[in-house]
Every structure is written in structure tokens, then in C-alpha cells.
Tab-separated table of C-alpha atoms in Angstrom:
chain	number	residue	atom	x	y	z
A	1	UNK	CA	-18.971	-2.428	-13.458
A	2	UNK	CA	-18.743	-2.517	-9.797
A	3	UNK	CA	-21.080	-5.029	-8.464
A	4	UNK	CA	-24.051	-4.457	-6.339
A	5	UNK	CA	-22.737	-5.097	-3.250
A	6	UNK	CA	-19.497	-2.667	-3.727
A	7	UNK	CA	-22.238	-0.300	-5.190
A	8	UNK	CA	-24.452	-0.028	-2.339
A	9	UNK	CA	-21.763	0.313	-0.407
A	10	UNK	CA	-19.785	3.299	-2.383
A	11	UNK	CA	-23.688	5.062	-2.639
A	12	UNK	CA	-23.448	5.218	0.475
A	13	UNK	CA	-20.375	7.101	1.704
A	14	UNK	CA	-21.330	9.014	-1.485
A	15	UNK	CA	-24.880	9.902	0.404
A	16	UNK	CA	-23.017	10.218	3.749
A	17	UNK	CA	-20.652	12.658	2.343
A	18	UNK	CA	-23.693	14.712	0.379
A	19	UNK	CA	-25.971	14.509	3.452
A	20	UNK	CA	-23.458	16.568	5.583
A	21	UNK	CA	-23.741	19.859	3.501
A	22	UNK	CA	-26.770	21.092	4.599
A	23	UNK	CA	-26.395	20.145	9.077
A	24	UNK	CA	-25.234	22.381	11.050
A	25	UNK	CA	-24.211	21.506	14.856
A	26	UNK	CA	-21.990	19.538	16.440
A	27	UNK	CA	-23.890	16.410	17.008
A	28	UNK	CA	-24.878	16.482	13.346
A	29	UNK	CA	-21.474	16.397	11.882
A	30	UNK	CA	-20.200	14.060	14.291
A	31	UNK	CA	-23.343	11.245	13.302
A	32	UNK	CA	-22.327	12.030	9.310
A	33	UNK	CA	-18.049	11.406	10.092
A	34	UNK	CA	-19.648	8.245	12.175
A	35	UNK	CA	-22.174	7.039	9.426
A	36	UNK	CA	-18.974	7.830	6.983
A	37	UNK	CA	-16.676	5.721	8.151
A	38	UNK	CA	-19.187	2.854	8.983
A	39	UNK	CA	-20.161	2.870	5.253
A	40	UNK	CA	-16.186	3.263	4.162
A	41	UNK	CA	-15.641	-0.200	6.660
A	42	UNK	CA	-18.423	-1.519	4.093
A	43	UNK	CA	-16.799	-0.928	1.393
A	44	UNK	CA	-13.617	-2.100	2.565
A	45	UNK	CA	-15.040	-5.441	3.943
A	46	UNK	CA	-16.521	-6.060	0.686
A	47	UNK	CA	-13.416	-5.539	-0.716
A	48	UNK	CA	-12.226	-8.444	1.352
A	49	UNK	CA	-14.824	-10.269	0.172
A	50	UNK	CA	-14.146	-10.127	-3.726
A	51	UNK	CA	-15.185	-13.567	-4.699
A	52	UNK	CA	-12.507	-12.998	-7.780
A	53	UNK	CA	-9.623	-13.006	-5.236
A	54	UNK	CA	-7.322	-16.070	-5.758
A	55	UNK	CA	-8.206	-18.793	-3.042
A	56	UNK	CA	-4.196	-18.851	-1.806
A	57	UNK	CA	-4.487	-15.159	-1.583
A	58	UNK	CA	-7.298	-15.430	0.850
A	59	UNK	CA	-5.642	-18.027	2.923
A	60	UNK	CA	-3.151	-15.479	3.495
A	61	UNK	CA	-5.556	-12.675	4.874
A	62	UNK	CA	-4.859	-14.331	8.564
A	63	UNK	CA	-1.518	-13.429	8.826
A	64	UNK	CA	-1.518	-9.849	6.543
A	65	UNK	CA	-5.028	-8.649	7.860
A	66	UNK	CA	-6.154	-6.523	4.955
A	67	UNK	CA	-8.911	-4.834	6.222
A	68	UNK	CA	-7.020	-3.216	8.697
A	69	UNK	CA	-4.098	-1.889	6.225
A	70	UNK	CA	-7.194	-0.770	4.026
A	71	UNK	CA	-8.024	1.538	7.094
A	72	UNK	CA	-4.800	2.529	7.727
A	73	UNK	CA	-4.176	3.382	4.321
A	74	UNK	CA	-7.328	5.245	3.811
A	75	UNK	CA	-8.297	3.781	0.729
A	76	UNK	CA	-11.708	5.173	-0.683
A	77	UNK	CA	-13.941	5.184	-3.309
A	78	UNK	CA	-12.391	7.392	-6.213
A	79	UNK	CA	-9.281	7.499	-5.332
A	80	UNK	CA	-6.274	7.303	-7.366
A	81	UNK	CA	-3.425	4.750	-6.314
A	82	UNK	CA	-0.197	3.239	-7.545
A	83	UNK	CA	0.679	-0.078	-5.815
A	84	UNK	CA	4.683	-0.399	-6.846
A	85	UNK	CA	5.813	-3.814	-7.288
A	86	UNK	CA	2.363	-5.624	-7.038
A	87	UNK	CA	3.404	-9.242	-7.740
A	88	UNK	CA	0.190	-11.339	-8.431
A	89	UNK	CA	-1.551	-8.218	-7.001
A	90	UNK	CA	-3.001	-9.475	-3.644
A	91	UNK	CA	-3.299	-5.248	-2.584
A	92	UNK	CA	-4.118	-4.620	-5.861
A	93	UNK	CA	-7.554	-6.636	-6.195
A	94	UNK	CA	-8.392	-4.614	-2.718
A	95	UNK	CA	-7.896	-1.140	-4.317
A	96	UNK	CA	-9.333	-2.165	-7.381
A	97	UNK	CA	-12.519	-3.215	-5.460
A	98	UNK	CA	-12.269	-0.322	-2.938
A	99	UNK	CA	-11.673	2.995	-4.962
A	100	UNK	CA	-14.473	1.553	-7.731
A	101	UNK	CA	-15.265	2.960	-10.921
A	102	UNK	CA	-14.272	6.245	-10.639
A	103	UNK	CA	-10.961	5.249	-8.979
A	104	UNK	CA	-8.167	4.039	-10.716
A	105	UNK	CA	-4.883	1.659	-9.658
A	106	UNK	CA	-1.573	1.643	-11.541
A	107	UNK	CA	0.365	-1.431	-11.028
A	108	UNK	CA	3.578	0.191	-11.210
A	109	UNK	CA	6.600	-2.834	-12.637
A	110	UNK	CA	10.049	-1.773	-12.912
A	111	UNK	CA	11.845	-2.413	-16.362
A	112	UNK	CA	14.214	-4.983	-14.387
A	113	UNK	CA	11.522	-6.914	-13.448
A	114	UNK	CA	9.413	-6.360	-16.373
A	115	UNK	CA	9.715	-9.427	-18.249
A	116	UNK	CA	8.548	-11.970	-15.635
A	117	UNK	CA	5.940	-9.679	-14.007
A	118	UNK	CA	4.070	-7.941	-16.697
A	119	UNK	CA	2.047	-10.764	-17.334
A	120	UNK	CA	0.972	-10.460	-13.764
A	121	UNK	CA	-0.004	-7.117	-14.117
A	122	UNK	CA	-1.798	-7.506	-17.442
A	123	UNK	CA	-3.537	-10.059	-15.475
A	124	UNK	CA	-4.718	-7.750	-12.979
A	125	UNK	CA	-5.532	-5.358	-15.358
A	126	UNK	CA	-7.915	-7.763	-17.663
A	127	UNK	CA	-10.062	-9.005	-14.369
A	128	UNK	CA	-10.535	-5.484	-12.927
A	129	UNK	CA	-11.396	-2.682	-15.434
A	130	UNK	CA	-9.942	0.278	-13.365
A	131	UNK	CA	-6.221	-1.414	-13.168
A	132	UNK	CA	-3.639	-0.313	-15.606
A	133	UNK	CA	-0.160	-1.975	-16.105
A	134	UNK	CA	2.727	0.509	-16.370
A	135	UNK	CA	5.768	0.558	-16.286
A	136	UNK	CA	9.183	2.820	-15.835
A	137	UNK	CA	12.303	3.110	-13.590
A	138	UNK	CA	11.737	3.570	-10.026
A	139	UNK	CA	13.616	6.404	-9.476
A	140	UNK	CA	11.928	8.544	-12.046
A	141	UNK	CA	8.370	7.146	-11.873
A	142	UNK	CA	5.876	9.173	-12.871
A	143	UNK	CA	2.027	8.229	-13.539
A	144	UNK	CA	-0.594	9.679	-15.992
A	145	UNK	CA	-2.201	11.758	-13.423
A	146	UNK	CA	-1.799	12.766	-9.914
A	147	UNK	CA	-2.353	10.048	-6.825
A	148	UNK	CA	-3.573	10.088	-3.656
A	149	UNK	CA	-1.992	7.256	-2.702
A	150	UNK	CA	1.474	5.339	-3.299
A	151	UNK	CA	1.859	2.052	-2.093
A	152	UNK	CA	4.718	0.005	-1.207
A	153	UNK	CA	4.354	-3.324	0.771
A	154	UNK	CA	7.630	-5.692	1.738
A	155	UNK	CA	9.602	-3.925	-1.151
A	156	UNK	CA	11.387	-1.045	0.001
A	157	UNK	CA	14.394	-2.983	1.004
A	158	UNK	CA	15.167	-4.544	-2.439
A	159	UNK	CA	15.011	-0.868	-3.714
A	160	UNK	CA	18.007	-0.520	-2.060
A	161	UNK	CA	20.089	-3.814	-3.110
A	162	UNK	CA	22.627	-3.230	-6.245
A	163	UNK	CA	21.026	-5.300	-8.682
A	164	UNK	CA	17.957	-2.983	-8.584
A	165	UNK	CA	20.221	0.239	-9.398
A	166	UNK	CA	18.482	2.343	-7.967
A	167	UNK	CA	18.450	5.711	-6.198
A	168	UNK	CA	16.454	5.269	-3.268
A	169	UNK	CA	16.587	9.493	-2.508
A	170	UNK	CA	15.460	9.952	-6.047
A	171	UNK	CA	12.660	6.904	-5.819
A	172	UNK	CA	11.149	8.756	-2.581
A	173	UNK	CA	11.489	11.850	-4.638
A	174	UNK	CA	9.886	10.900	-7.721
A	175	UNK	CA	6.837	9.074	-5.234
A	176	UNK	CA	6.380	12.843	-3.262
A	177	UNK	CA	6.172	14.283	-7.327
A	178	UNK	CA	3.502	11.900	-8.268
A	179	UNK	CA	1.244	12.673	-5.454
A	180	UNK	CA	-1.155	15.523	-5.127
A	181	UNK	CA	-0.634	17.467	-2.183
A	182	UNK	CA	-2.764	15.697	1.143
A	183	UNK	CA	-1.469	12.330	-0.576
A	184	UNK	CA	-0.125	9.536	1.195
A	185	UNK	CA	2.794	7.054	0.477
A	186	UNK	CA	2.329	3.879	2.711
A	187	UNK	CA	5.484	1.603	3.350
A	188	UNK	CA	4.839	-2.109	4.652
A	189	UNK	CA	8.687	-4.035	5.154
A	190	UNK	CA	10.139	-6.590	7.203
A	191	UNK	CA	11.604	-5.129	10.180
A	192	UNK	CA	15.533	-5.093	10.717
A	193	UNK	CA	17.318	-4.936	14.349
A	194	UNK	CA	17.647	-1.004	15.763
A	195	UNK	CA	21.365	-0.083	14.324
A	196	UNK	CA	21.572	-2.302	11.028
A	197	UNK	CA	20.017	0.591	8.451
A	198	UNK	CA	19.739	-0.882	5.005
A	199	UNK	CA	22.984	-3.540	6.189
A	200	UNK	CA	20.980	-6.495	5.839
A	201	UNK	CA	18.930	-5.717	2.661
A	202	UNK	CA	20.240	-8.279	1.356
A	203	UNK	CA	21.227	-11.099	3.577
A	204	UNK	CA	17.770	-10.681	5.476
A	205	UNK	CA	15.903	-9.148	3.317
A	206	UNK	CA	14.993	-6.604	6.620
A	207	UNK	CA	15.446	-3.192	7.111
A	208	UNK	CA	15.688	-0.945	9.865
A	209	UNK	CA	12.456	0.766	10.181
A	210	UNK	CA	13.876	4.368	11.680
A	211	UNK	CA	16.274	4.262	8.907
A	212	UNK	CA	13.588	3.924	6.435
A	213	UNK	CA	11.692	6.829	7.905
A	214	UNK	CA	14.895	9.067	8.005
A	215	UNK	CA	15.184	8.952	4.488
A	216	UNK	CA	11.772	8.988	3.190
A	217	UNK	CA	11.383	12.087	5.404
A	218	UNK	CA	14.515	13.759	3.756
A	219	UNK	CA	12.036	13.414	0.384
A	220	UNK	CA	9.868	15.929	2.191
A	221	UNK	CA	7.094	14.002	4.069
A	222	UNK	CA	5.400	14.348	7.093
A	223	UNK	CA	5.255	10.934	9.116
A	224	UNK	CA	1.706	10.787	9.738
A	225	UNK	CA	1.093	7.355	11.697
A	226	UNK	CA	2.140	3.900	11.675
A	227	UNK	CA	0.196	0.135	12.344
A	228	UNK	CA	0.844	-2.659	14.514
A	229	UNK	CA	-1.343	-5.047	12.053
A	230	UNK	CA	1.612	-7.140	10.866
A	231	UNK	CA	4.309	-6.402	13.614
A	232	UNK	CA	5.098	-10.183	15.745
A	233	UNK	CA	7.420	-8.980	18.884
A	234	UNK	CA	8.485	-12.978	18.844
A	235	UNK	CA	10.522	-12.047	15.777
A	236	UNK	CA	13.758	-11.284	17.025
A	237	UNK	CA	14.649	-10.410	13.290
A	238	UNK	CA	17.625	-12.541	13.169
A	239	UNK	CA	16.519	-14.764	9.958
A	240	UNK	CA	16.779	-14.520	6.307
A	241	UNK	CA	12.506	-13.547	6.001
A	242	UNK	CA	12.424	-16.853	3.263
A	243	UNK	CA	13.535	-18.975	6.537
A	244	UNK	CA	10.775	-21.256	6.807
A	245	UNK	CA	10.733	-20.795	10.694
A	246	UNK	CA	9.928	-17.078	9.837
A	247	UNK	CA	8.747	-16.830	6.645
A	248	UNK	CA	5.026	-15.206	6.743
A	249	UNK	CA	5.024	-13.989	10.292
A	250	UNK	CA	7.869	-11.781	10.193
A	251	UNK	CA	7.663	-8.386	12.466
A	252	UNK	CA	6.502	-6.211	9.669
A	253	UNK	CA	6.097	-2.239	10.386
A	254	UNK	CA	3.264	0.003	8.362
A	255	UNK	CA	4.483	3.335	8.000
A	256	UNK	CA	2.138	6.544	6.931
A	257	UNK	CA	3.592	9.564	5.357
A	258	UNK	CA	2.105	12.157	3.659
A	259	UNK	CA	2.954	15.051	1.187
A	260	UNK	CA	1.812	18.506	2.922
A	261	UNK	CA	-0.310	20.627	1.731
């Protein structure tokens, strides 16, 4: 169970959303988006705030500024979300908190990764009840039921290096599948030099941001926004993002795209 402080909080956008039904007039709707998103920041912040989020993990809010991506990504209450690739799941305790008990987040793990990160996600999935392990290959991913969100943050790139075999056009293909229509895939990567495309994947670990958009576009998405919360112009994006003298602050791009309809 959600506890009372991400409760209160998800009662009210649920009371905010109710409470518009029956206004009429521009000033009312405008005070119920306002008192909406207010209680939606509430919910997010609290998310934040999950005292079961790792102390390390925390240390590194600074620097990724997860109440911000939160917004950016739209994350609600209810919402369905795949987080691909979570690692030790530093997004994924923030959707698990934010979408509640009625939402539900699949920490997607590719079968080449599998053995040394399922534990990981079976570790997500035993602290927070609405998290559920799967796995499958990334190019044909497919979940139990449809998303509203996909989420992808400083993996992209590797999608695209040989050892992952992987069809990048199929993997965008197969996220645009799993969503429902209004959904939203959300792609966070180190940022390569204008020119380079997916060149230094692998040496750098960057890639070029326009490229990245080309393609996921040719999957059928609308480019719907992007966030400056993890870009750092004093990256000139020359070094290996492990370098210790860039490791961390890298200039990082957050990309929005989402499925019509």
C-alpha cells in the first residue's frame, strides 16, 4: 500500500480531476488544470522523498534532478510504464512511488544482460508491489498490457553497439507497438558532437542527439518536447562519459516523443 503521504497526495489530483466535471467557465477550468498540476508536483516531490530510496541514489539527485524529468515525463498516478534497462532502478523507485497502486512499472532486462541484472530487478520488484521484472529482446519487446509511457535513460546508445545485436529500427518499432495511442517514449543519453551519429557509441559512449531523433521519428513519432535538466554546455563531448573528469556531469539531452492518436 501506498503510504499516507503518496495517498493524500494521489486523492488529490484524483479530487482535482473529479471536481472539474461539473464547472463551467473559463476561470473555473483554468483554477482545476492549476490545482491539478500543484497536487501532481505533490505527488512527484513525494516521490523524491521515498525514504526506501538507496542513500547513494539520493546523493545523485543533484546532478540528475528527478523531479524535473518526472515533469517532463508526465508521470501520474495510474499510469502504466516500462523503464528499459533500469539498473538498480534509481527511475524506477520514482514511478513506482508516482503512478501508485493502480499504476504499474515493468522493469524491462534484455536476455543479454539478464543474468547479472535480474536480481536487480527482482529487487525492485520485492520493495515496491506495483514493479514487475520482465524480460525479452529489445527489438521485439512487448509488455502484458498497453503503456503510457516507455522509458529509456543513458541507454539508447548501447542499443546500437554490436554486442547488443540489436535492431535499433525494430527496438523503436516494437516501443511505438507497446504504447497506447497519446503515449510517450522518453529518451535521456549522453550527448555526441553535431556530425558523429551513432560513430562514437562505443568509444564515448555518446550519441548524436539529431541522429537519435531522426530515427526514432522514422518509427512513427511525433517529437513532442525536449529538457535542459541534465544538459552542461561545459561538456565539449570529447571524453569517454566513464572519464572521471566527465563522468556524472556529462551534457545529457531529454527527448519527448509521442505515439499519435
Amino acid at each position: 500500500m501506498l503510504k499516507p503521504l503518496f495517498a493524500a497526495a494521489v486523492i488529490a489530483v484524483s479530487l482535482g480531476a473529479c471536481a472539474s466535471e461539473p464547472w463551467s467557465g473559463r476561470g473555473d477550468r483554468e483554477a482545476t488544470r492549476t490545482y491539478q498540476a500543484l497536487a501532481l508536483a505533490d505527488v512527484q516531490r513525494a516521490a523524491v522523498a521515498d525514504p526506501l530510496r538507496p542513500a547513494e541514489e539520493v546523493a545523485r539527485d543533484p546532478l540528475r534532478h528527478p523531479a524535473r524529468i518526472l515533469a517532463f515525463a508526465q508521470v501520474s498516478p495510474g499510469q502504466k510504464i516500462a523503464d528499459i534497462r533500469p539498473g538498480a532502478g534509481y527511475f524506477t523507485r520514482l514511478f513506482a512511488r508516482t503512478v501508485g497502486d493502480t499504476g504499474r512499472v515493468y522493469a524491462f532486462i534484455p536476455h543479454r544482460t539478464e543474468a547479472r541484472e535480474n536480481p536487480l530487478g527482482d529487487a525492485l520488484a520485492a520493495a515496491y508491489p506495483n514493479v514487475v521484472r520482465i524480460n525479452g529482446d529489445l527489438d521485439s519487446m512487448s509488455f502484458p498490457e498497453p503503456l503510457d509511457t516507455v522509458f529509456m535513460s543513458q541507454e539508447y546508445h548501447d542499443f546500437h553497439i554490436p554486442a547488443f545485436n540489436t535492431d535499433v529500427a525494430l527496438m523503436n518499432r516494437a516501443v511505438f507497438a507497446a504504447l497506447k495511442p497519446g503515449g510517450t517514449f522518453i529518451v535521456i543519453d549522453h550527448a555526441g558532437r553535431p556530425g558523429t551519429t551513432n560513430t562514437e557509441v562505443l568509444s564515448l559512449h555518446r550519441i548524436e542527439g539529431a541522429f537519435l531523433r531522426r530515427e526514432v521519428e522514422a518509427a512513427g513519432f511525433v517529437f513532442d518536447g525536449e529538457s535542459t535538466a541534465v544538459a552542461n554546455p561545459e561538456d565539449d563531448c570529447t571524453l569517454n562519459v566513464f572519464d572521471a573528469a566527465i563522468r556524472g556531469r556529462t551534457d545529457q539531452f531529454v527527448y519527448r516523443f509521442r505515439k499519435p492518436g
